[in-house]
Short mmCIF file of C-alpha atoms and ligand atoms in Angstrom, two decimals:
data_model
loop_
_atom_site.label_atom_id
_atom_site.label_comp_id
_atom_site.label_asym_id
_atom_site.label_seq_id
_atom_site.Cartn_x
_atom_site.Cartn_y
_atom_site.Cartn_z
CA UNK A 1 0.00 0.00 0.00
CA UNK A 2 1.41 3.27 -0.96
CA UNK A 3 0.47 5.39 2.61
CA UNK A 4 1.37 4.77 5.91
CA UNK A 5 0.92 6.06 9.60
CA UNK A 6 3.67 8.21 10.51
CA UNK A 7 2.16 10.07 13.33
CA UNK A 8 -1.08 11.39 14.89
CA UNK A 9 -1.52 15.17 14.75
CA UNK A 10 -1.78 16.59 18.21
CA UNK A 11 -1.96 20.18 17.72
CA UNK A 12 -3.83 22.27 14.88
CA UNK A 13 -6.73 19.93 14.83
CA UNK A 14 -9.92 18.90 16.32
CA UNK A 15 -10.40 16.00 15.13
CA UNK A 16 -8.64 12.50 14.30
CA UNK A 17 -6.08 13.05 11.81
CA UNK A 18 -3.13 11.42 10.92
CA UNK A 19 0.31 11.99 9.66
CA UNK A 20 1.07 9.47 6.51
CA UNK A 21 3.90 8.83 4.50
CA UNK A 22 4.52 7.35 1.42
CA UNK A 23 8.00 5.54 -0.05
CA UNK A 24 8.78 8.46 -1.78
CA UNK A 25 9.07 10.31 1.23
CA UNK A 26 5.76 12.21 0.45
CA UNK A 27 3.26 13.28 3.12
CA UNK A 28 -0.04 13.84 3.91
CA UNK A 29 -2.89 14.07 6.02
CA UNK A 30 -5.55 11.61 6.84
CA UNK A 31 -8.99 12.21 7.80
CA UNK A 32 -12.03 10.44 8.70
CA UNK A 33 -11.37 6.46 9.02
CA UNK A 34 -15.07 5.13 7.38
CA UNK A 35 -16.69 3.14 9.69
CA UNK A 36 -20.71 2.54 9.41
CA UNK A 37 -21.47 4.41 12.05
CA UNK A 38 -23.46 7.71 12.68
CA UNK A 39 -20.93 9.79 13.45
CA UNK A 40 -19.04 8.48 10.29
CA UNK A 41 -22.23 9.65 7.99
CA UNK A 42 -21.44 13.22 10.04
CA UNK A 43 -18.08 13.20 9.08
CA UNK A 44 -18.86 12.21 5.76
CA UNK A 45 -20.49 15.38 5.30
CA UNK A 46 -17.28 17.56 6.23
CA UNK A 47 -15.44 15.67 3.47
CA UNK A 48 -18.22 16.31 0.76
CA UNK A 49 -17.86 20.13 2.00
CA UNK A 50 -13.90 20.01 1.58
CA UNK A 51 -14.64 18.55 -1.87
CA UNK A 52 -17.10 21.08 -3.15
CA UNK A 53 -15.22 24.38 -1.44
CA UNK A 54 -11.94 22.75 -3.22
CA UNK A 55 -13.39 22.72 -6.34
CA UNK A 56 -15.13 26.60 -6.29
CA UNK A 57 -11.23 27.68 -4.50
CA UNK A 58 -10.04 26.16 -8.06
CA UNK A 59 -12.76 28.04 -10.40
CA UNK A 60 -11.52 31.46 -8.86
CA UNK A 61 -7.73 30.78 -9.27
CA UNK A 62 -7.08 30.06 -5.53
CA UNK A 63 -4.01 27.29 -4.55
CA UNK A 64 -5.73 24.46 -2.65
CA UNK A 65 -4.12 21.32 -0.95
CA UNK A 66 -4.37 18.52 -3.03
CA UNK A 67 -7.70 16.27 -1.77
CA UNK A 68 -8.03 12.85 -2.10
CA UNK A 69 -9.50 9.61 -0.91
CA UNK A 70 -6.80 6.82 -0.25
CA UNK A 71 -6.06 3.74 1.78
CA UNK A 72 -3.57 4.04 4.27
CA UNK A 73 -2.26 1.44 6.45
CA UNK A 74 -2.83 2.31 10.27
CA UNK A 75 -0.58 2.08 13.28
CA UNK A 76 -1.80 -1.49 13.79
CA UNK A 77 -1.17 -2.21 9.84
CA UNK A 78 -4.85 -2.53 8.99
CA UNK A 79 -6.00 -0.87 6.22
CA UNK A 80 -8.56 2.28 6.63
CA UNK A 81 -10.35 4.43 4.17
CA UNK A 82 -10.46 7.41 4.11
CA UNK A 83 -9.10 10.99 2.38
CA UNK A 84 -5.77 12.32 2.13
CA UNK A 85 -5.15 16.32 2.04
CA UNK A 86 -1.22 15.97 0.74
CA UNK A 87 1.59 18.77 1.94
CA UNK A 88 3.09 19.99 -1.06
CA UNK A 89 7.15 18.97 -1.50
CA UNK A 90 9.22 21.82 0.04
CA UNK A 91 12.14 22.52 2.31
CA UNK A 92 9.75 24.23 4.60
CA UNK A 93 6.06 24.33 4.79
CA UNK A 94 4.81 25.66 7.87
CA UNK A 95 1.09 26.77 8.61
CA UNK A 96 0.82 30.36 9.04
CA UNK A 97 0.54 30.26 13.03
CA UNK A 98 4.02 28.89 13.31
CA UNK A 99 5.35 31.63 10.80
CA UNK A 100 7.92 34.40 12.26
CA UNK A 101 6.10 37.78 13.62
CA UNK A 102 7.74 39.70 10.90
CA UNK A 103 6.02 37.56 8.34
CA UNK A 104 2.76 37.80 9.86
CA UNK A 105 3.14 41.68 10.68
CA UNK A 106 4.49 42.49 6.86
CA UNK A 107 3.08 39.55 4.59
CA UNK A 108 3.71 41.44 1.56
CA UNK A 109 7.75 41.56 1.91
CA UNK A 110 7.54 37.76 3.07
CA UNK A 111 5.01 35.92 1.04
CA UNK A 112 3.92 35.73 -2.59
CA UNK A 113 0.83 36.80 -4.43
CA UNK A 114 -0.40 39.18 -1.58
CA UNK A 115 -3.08 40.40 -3.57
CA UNK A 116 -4.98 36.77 -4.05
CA UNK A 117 -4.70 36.60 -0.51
CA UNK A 118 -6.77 39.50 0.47
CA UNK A 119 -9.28 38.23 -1.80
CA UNK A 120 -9.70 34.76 0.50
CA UNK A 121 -11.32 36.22 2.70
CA UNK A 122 -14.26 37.03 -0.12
CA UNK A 123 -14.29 33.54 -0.49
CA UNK A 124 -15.06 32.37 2.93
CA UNK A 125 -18.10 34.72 2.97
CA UNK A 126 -18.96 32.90 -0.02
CA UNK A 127 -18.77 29.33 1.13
CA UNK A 128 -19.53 30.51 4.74
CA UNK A 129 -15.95 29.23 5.97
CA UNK A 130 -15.54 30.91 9.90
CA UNK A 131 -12.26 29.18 10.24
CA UNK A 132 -9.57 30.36 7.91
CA UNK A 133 -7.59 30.49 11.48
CA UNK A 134 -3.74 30.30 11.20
CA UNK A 135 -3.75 27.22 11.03
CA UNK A 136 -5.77 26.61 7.89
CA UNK A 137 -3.35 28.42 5.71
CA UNK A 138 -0.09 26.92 4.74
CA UNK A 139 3.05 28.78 3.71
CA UNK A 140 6.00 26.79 1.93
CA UNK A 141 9.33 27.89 0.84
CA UNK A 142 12.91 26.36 -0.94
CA UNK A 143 15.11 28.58 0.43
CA UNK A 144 14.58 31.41 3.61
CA UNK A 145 15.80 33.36 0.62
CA UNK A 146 12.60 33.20 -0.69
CA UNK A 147 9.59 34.61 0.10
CA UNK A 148 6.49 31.97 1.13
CA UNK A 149 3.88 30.61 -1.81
CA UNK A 150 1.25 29.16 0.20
CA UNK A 151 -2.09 27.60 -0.45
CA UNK A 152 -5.82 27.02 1.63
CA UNK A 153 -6.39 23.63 3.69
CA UNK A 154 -9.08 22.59 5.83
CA UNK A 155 -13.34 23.84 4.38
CA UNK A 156 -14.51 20.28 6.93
CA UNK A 157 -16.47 23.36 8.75
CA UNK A 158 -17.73 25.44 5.67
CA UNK A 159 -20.73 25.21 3.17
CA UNK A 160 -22.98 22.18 5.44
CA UNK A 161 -21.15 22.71 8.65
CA UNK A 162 -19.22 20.39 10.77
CA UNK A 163 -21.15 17.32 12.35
CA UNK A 164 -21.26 19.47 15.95
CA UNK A 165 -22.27 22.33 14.32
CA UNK A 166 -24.59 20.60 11.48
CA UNK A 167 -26.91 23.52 10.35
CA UNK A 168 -28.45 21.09 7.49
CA UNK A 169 -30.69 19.19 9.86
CA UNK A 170 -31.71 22.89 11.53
CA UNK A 171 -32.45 24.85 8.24
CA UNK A 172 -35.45 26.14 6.93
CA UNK A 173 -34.81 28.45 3.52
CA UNK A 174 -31.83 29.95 4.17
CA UNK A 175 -31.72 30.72 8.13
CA UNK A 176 -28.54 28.99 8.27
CA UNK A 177 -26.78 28.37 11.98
CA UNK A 178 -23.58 29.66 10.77
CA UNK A 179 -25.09 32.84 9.54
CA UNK A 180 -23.99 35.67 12.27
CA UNK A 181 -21.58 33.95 13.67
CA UNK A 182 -17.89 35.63 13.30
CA UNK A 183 -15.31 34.94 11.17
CA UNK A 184 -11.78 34.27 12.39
CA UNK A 185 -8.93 35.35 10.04
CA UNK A 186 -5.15 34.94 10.55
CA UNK A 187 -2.99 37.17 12.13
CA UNK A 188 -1.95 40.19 9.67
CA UNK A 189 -4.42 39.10 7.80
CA UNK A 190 -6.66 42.78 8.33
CA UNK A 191 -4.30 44.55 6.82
CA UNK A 192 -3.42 42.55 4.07
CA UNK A 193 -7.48 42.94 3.35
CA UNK A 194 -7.85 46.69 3.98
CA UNK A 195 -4.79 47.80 1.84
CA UNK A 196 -6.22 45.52 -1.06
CA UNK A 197 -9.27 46.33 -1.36
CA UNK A 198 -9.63 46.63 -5.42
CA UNK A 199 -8.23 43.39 -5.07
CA UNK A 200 -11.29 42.53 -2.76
CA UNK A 201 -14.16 44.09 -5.14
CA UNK A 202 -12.04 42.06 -8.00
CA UNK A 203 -13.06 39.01 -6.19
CA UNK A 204 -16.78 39.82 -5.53
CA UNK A 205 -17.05 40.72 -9.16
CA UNK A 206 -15.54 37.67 -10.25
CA UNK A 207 -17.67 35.48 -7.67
CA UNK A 208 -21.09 37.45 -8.78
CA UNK A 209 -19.45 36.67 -12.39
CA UNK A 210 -19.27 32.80 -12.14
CA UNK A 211 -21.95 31.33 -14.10
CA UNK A 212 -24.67 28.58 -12.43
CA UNK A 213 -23.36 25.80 -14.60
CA UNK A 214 -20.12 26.25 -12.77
CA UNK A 215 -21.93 25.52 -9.29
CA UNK A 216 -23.66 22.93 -10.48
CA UNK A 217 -20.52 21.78 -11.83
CA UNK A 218 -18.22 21.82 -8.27
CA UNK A 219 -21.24 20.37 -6.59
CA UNK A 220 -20.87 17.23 -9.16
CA UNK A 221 -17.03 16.64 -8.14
CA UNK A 222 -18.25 15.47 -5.05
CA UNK A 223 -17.51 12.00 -5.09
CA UNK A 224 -20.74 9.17 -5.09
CA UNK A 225 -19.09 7.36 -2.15
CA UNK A 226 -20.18 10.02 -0.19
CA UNK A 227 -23.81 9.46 -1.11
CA UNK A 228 -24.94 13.20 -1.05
CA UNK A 229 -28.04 13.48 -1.44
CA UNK A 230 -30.34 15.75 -3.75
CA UNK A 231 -31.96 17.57 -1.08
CA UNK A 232 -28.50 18.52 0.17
CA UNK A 233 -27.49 18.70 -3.41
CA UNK A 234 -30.27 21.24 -4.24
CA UNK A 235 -29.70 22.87 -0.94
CA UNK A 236 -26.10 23.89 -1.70
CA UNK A 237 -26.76 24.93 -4.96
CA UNK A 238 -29.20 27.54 -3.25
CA UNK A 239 -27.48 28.39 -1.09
CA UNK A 240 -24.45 29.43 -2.85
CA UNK A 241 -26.36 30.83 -5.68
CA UNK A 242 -28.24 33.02 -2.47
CA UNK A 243 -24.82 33.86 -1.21
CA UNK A 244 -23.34 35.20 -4.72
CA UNK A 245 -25.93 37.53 -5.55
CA UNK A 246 -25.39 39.11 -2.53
CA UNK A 247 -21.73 39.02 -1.67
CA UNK A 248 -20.91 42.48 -2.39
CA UNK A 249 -23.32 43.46 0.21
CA UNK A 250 -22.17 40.89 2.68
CA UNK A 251 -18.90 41.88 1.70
CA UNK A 252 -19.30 45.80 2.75
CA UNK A 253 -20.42 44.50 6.35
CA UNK A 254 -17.57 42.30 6.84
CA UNK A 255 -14.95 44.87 6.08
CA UNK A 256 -17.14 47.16 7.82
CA UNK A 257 -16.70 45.40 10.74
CA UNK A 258 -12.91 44.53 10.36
CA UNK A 259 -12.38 48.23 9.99
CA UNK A 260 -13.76 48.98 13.69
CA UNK A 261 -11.14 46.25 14.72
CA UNK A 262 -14.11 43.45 15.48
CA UNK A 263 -14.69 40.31 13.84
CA UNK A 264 -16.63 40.24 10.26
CA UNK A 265 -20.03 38.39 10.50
CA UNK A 266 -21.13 36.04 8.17
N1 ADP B 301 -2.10 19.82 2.80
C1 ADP B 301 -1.54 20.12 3.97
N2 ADP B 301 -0.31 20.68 4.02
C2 ADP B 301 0.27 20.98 5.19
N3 ADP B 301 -0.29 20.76 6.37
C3 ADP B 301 -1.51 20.21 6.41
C4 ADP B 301 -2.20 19.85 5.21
N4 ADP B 301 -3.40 19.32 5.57
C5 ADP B 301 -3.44 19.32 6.90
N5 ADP B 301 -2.32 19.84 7.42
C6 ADP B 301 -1.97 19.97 8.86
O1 ADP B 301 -2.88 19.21 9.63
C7 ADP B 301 -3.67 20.06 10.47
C8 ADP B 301 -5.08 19.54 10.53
O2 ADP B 301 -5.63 19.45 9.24
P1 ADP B 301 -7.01 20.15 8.89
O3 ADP B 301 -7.34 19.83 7.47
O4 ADP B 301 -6.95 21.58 9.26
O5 ADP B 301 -7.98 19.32 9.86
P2 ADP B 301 -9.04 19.80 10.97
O6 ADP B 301 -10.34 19.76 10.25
O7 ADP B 301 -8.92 18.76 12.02
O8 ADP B 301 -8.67 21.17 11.45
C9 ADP B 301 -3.53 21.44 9.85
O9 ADP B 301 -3.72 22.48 10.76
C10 ADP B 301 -2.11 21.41 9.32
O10 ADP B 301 -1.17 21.61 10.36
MG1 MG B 302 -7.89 22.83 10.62
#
């Protein structure tokens, strides 16, 4: 079998996740063993929303780990299923949290593409993602020579919520649990916004912009293993067909917000 358990993850996670390895030295990181159990279905659905938020990060041009389902063999050899977000191959990849304060207090003299990243945080109003924390952003580098690329990890929480915070099963229309609540961002990360802001309104623009079949098109790369359902199918098209029309409106709150120093809403 090409993975195997290296490691659990202690810190940056919630949940059960692994550290795996292949031969070629490659890693990743494994979520979700599939067992027939409730809580499994739960978890199911946090995959199915890492699958579809991939998918719309890739239609707007954003870098996204790598998401996959694999077998891996466990710390007691047996085989599990389950999905594999891989760490891209670099000297150092760190997530933002562990990056230096001088990297996190002037991002655009240390990392790459500044201007995409102000426009994430249009995204996660989008998808309705409350934890881009520093710890769901990655930063990787060759050389400290360099300044950081770095790409988005972890949407288990947006679009149909995590399995303790399942809004599906509560909704009616589009009075969704995770509405109101406030977004977390990483450190830095207000300024990068506020001093970017045509960068911003380029985002909303090219969310509004993004034609239906291209929804219904991300909602179809979930994989049938994951046995989504129509309802939930037809409820996530809504949803983020509600959500676009009205980003640049959600869009002047959040920065609103960010601008008095509090926490943008979603
Ligand atoms: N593709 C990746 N590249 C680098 N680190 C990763 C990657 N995927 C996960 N990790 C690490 O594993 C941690 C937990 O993964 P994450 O997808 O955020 O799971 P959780 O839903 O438990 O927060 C992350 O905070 C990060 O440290
Ligand atoms: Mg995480």
């Amino acid at each position: 079998m090409r993975w195997k358990y290296a490691g659990r993850m202690k810190r940056e996670t919630r949940k059960k996740v692994w550290k795996v390895r292949d031969k070629r030295g490659n890693i990743g990181f494994f979520k979700y063993p599939y067992k027939r159990t409730k809580k499994s279905r739960k978890h199911r659905q946090m995959i199915v929303n890492e699958y579809l938020a991939n998918s719309l990060a890739k239609s707007l041009g954003f870098p996204v780990a790598n998401f996959k389902p694999a077998m891996v063999s466990g710390p007691d050899r047996r085989k599990v299923r389950g999905y594999i977000s891989r760490r891209v191959n670099a000297k150092e990849v760190i997530t933002w949290e562990r990056a230096k304060k001088e990297v996190k207090y002037c991002p655009e003299w240390f990392v790459n593409d500044i201007k995409r990243l102000a426009q994430v945080i249009v995204f996660d109003a989008w998808i309705l993602n409350k934890d881009r924390t520093s710890v769901n952003l990655v930063l990787y580098r060759d050389s400290t020579k360099e300044k950081y690329n770095w790409y988005l990890i972890d949407h288990g929480s947006a679009l149909l919520g995590s399995p303790t915070n399942s809004p599906f099963a509560r909704v009616k229309g589009f009075k969704h649990p995770q509405l109101k609540k406030s977004m977390r961002i990483p450190t830095g990360m207000k300024k990068v916004v506020l001093s970017n802001r045509s960068a911003v309104d380029e985002m909303v623009n090219r969310i509004q912009g993004l034609p239906e079949s291209e929804i219904t098109r991300a909602i179809d790369t979930v994989p049938k293993q994951l046995a989504l359902t129509k309802r939930k199918k037809e409820f996530l098209r809504r949803l983020l067909q509600y959500r676009q029309k009205c980003i640049d409106l959600i869009m002047l709150d959040i920065l609103d917000q960010i601008k008095q120093n509090k926490p943008g809403l979603l």
